[in-house]
């Protein structure tokens, strides 16, 4: 078991004073956030607000300019941290599916288990098959990615992340590249994971999912967390004027109120 897996107390994710700049452009301007163990936290907000950058900083795909990130008791921003060991406990699902096109579904799920976790062939296959069943694709073990719909590919990507036995799952707008009729299958898998107690930090534009599944919602704009609170409160009765304006436009696309 890796060092990152042994801490069982405190929040699953703690973000303190997080800043991120790309040259002169400051994208994150001091983010404080917590994700408790077993909770689902959805991050919403307009394009360019820093949502995806926040998520990518959580597992150091982007290196923060300032601030602290602690996952399962391990400070990822500590210069001496074994980031590879810590990342094995953090699953991430991107907008794109990022499957290996030359490998079938089963081998897509096995390759990281074999190379990173050093599992033997039999164990890796058992874990892969179990997680394919979890996402409803047990019959697709021998299919190639090109033979799958976008929704099926994304569910394979989720199963691949689950096969690494993560403590935390990060989702970066996992349905944004899908046709509308395929979105429900992916959200259904995510809802199931939430019901099973998986800790999840989700960047999404699916407001109904956020309202029904999230424990808490963060609304970001301009590199700040403008409002946060219980999902129902933030989405149904937002307190901040900017949150109200954003949700009015998202929930009613014909809304013609003034821009922020």
mmCIF file of N, CA and C in Angstrom, residues 77-122:
data_model
loop_
_atom_site.group_PDB
_atom_site.id
_atom_site.type_symbol
_atom_site.label_atom_id
_atom_site.label_comp_id
_atom_site.label_asym_id
_atom_site.label_seq_id
_atom_site.Cartn_x
_atom_site.Cartn_y
_atom_site.Cartn_z
ATOM 1 N N UNK A 77 1.655 19.421 -2.814
ATOM 2 C CA UNK A 77 2.482 20.580 -3.129
ATOM 3 C C UNK A 77 3.785 20.608 -2.344
ATOM 4 N N UNK A 78 4.025 19.610 -1.504
ATOM 5 C CA UNK A 78 5.306 19.469 -0.818
ATOM 6 C C UNK A 78 6.359 19.087 -1.853
ATOM 7 N N UNK A 79 7.456 19.838 -1.961
ATOM 8 C CA UNK A 79 8.477 19.530 -2.973
ATOM 9 C C UNK A 79 9.044 18.122 -2.854
ATOM 10 N N UNK A 80 8.963 17.526 -1.667
ATOM 11 C CA UNK A 80 9.549 16.204 -1.454
ATOM 12 C C UNK A 80 8.551 15.057 -1.616
ATOM 13 N N UNK A 81 7.311 15.375 -2.003
ATOM 14 C CA UNK A 81 6.301 14.335 -2.102
ATOM 15 C C UNK A 81 6.614 13.379 -3.260
ATOM 16 N N UNK A 82 6.248 12.119 -3.087
ATOM 17 C CA UNK A 82 6.318 11.151 -4.181
ATOM 18 C C UNK A 82 5.018 11.265 -4.959
ATOM 19 N N UNK A 83 5.017 12.141 -5.948
ATOM 20 C CA UNK A 83 3.768 12.473 -6.638
ATOM 21 C C UNK A 83 3.236 11.273 -7.417
ATOM 22 N N UNK A 84 4.111 10.427 -7.938
ATOM 23 C CA UNK A 84 3.641 9.254 -8.674
ATOM 24 C C UNK A 84 2.868 8.307 -7.754
ATOM 25 N N UNK A 85 3.385 8.112 -6.532
ATOM 26 C CA UNK A 85 2.681 7.252 -5.573
ATOM 27 C C UNK A 85 1.346 7.869 -5.185
ATOM 28 N N UNK A 86 1.329 9.185 -4.959
ATOM 29 C CA UNK A 86 0.084 9.858 -4.571
ATOM 30 C C UNK A 86 -0.952 9.785 -5.683
ATOM 31 N N UNK A 87 -0.511 9.921 -6.924
ATOM 32 C CA UNK A 87 -1.450 9.911 -8.056
ATOM 33 C C UNK A 87 -2.122 8.556 -8.243
ATOM 34 N N UNK A 88 -1.495 7.490 -7.782
ATOM 35 C CA UNK A 88 -2.125 6.188 -7.953
ATOM 36 C C UNK A 88 -3.441 6.098 -7.202
ATOM 37 N N UNK A 89 -3.663 6.986 -6.225
ATOM 38 C CA UNK A 89 -4.891 6.965 -5.430
ATOM 39 C C UNK A 89 -5.918 7.993 -5.911
ATOM 40 N N UNK A 90 -5.604 8.667 -7.024
ATOM 41 C CA UNK A 90 -6.494 9.696 -7.571
ATOM 42 C C UNK A 90 -6.864 9.300 -8.992
ATOM 43 N N UNK A 91 -8.150 9.009 -9.214
ATOM 44 C CA UNK A 91 -8.608 8.700 -10.565
ATOM 45 C C UNK A 91 -9.070 9.966 -11.260
ATOM 46 N N UNK A 92 -8.814 10.060 -12.577
ATOM 47 C CA UNK A 92 -9.261 11.240 -13.309
ATOM 48 C C UNK A 92 -9.891 10.833 -14.629
ATOM 49 N N UNK A 93 -11.032 11.444 -14.926
ATOM 50 C CA UNK A 93 -11.748 11.215 -16.178
ATOM 51 C C UNK A 93 -11.871 12.560 -16.878
ATOM 52 N N UNK A 94 -11.399 12.613 -18.117
ATOM 53 C CA UNK A 94 -11.320 13.868 -18.860
ATOM 54 C C UNK A 94 -12.524 14.042 -19.787
ATOM 55 N N UNK A 95 -12.561 15.210 -20.445
ATOM 56 C CA UNK A 95 -13.601 15.434 -21.448
ATOM 57 C C UNK A 95 -13.446 14.448 -22.596
ATOM 58 N N UNK A 96 -12.223 14.295 -23.087
ATOM 59 C CA UNK A 96 -11.914 13.289 -24.090
ATOM 60 C C UNK A 96 -11.699 11.955 -23.407
ATOM 61 N N UNK A 97 -11.837 10.882 -24.143
ATOM 62 C CA UNK A 97 -11.835 9.567 -23.515
ATOM 63 C C UNK A 97 -10.418 9.035 -23.304
ATOM 64 N N UNK A 98 -9.482 9.438 -24.200
ATOM 65 C CA UNK A 98 -8.061 9.105 -24.037
ATOM 66 C C UNK A 98 -7.814 7.604 -23.923
ATOM 67 N N UNK A 99 -8.589 6.806 -24.632
ATOM 68 C CA UNK A 99 -8.333 5.368 -24.656
ATOM 69 C C UNK A 99 -7.216 5.067 -25.658
ATOM 70 N N UNK A 100 -6.498 3.982 -25.423
ATOM 71 C CA UNK A 100 -5.482 3.541 -26.367
ATOM 72 C C UNK A 100 -6.184 2.865 -27.542
ATOM 73 N N UNK A 101 -6.092 3.483 -28.721
ATOM 74 C CA UNK A 101 -6.874 3.008 -29.864
ATOM 75 C C UNK A 101 -6.428 1.638 -30.360
ATOM 76 N N UNK A 102 -5.181 1.254 -30.066
ATOM 77 C CA UNK A 102 -4.657 -0.023 -30.565
ATOM 78 C C UNK A 102 -4.897 -1.175 -29.597
ATOM 79 N N UNK A 103 -5.508 -0.877 -28.441
ATOM 80 C CA UNK A 103 -5.790 -1.917 -27.456
ATOM 81 C C UNK A 103 -7.291 -2.129 -27.327
ATOM 82 N N UNK A 104 -7.690 -3.369 -27.096
ATOM 83 C CA UNK A 104 -9.107 -3.600 -26.854
ATOM 84 C C UNK A 104 -9.493 -3.098 -25.462
ATOM 85 N N UNK A 105 -10.773 -3.171 -25.160
ATOM 86 C CA UNK A 105 -11.280 -2.614 -23.904
ATOM 87 C C UNK A 105 -10.591 -3.241 -22.701
ATOM 88 N N UNK A 106 -10.500 -4.556 -22.688
ATOM 89 C CA UNK A 106 -9.889 -5.239 -21.540
ATOM 90 C C UNK A 106 -8.458 -4.769 -21.315
ATOM 91 N N UNK A 107 -7.673 -4.690 -22.369
ATOM 92 C CA UNK A 107 -6.279 -4.291 -22.208
ATOM 93 C C UNK A 107 -6.134 -2.815 -21.865
ATOM 94 N N UNK A 108 -7.095 -1.975 -22.297
ATOM 95 C CA UNK A 108 -7.085 -0.583 -21.868
ATOM 96 C C UNK A 108 -7.177 -0.486 -20.350
ATOM 97 N N UNK A 109 -7.940 -1.396 -19.750
ATOM 98 C CA UNK A 109 -8.111 -1.373 -18.295
ATOM 99 C C UNK A 109 -6.956 -2.039 -17.563
ATOM 100 N N UNK A 110 -6.203 -2.874 -18.254
ATOM 101 C CA UNK A 110 -5.155 -3.637 -17.582
ATOM 102 C C UNK A 110 -3.783 -2.981 -17.628
ATOM 103 N N UNK A 111 -3.529 -2.146 -18.629
ATOM 104 C CA UNK A 111 -2.153 -1.702 -18.863
ATOM 105 C C UNK A 111 -1.588 -0.911 -17.684
ATOM 106 N N UNK A 112 -2.341 0.038 -17.136
ATOM 107 C CA UNK A 112 -1.827 0.820 -16.013
ATOM 108 C C UNK A 112 -1.730 -0.024 -14.746
ATOM 109 N N UNK A 113 -2.661 -0.938 -14.572
ATOM 110 C CA UNK A 113 -2.574 -1.838 -13.412
ATOM 111 C C UNK A 113 -1.267 -2.623 -13.440
ATOM 112 N N UNK A 114 -0.904 -3.134 -14.626
ATOM 113 C CA UNK A 114 0.309 -3.939 -14.747
ATOM 114 C C UNK A 114 1.568 -3.091 -14.575
ATOM 115 N N UNK A 115 1.584 -1.918 -15.216
ATOM 116 C CA UNK A 115 2.814 -1.119 -15.240
ATOM 117 C C UNK A 115 3.001 -0.274 -13.987
ATOM 118 N N UNK A 116 1.904 0.270 -13.457
ATOM 119 C CA UNK A 116 2.014 1.194 -12.324
ATOM 120 C C UNK A 116 1.848 0.463 -10.994
ATOM 121 N N UNK A 117 0.799 -0.343 -10.891
ATOM 122 C CA UNK A 117 0.537 -1.060 -9.642
ATOM 123 C C UNK A 117 1.250 -2.407 -9.562
ATOM 124 N N UNK A 118 1.854 -2.834 -10.687
ATOM 125 C CA UNK A 118 2.633 -4.083 -10.738
ATOM 126 C C UNK A 118 1.767 -5.313 -10.417
ATOM 127 N N UNK A 119 0.492 -5.248 -10.806
ATOM 128 C CA UNK A 119 -0.367 -6.400 -10.597
ATOM 129 C C UNK A 119 -0.051 -7.494 -11.627
ATOM 130 N N UNK A 120 -0.238 -8.733 -11.230
ATOM 131 C CA UNK A 120 -0.044 -9.824 -12.178
ATOM 132 C C UNK A 120 -1.221 -9.867 -13.144
ATOM 133 N N UNK A 121 -1.057 -10.614 -14.220
ATOM 134 C CA UNK A 121 -2.050 -10.665 -15.295
ATOM 135 C C UNK A 121 -3.419 -11.097 -14.784
ATOM 136 N N UNK A 122 -3.451 -12.126 -13.969
ATOM 137 C CA UNK A 122 -4.726 -12.663 -13.488
ATOM 138 C C UNK A 122 -5.463 -11.641 -12.630
#
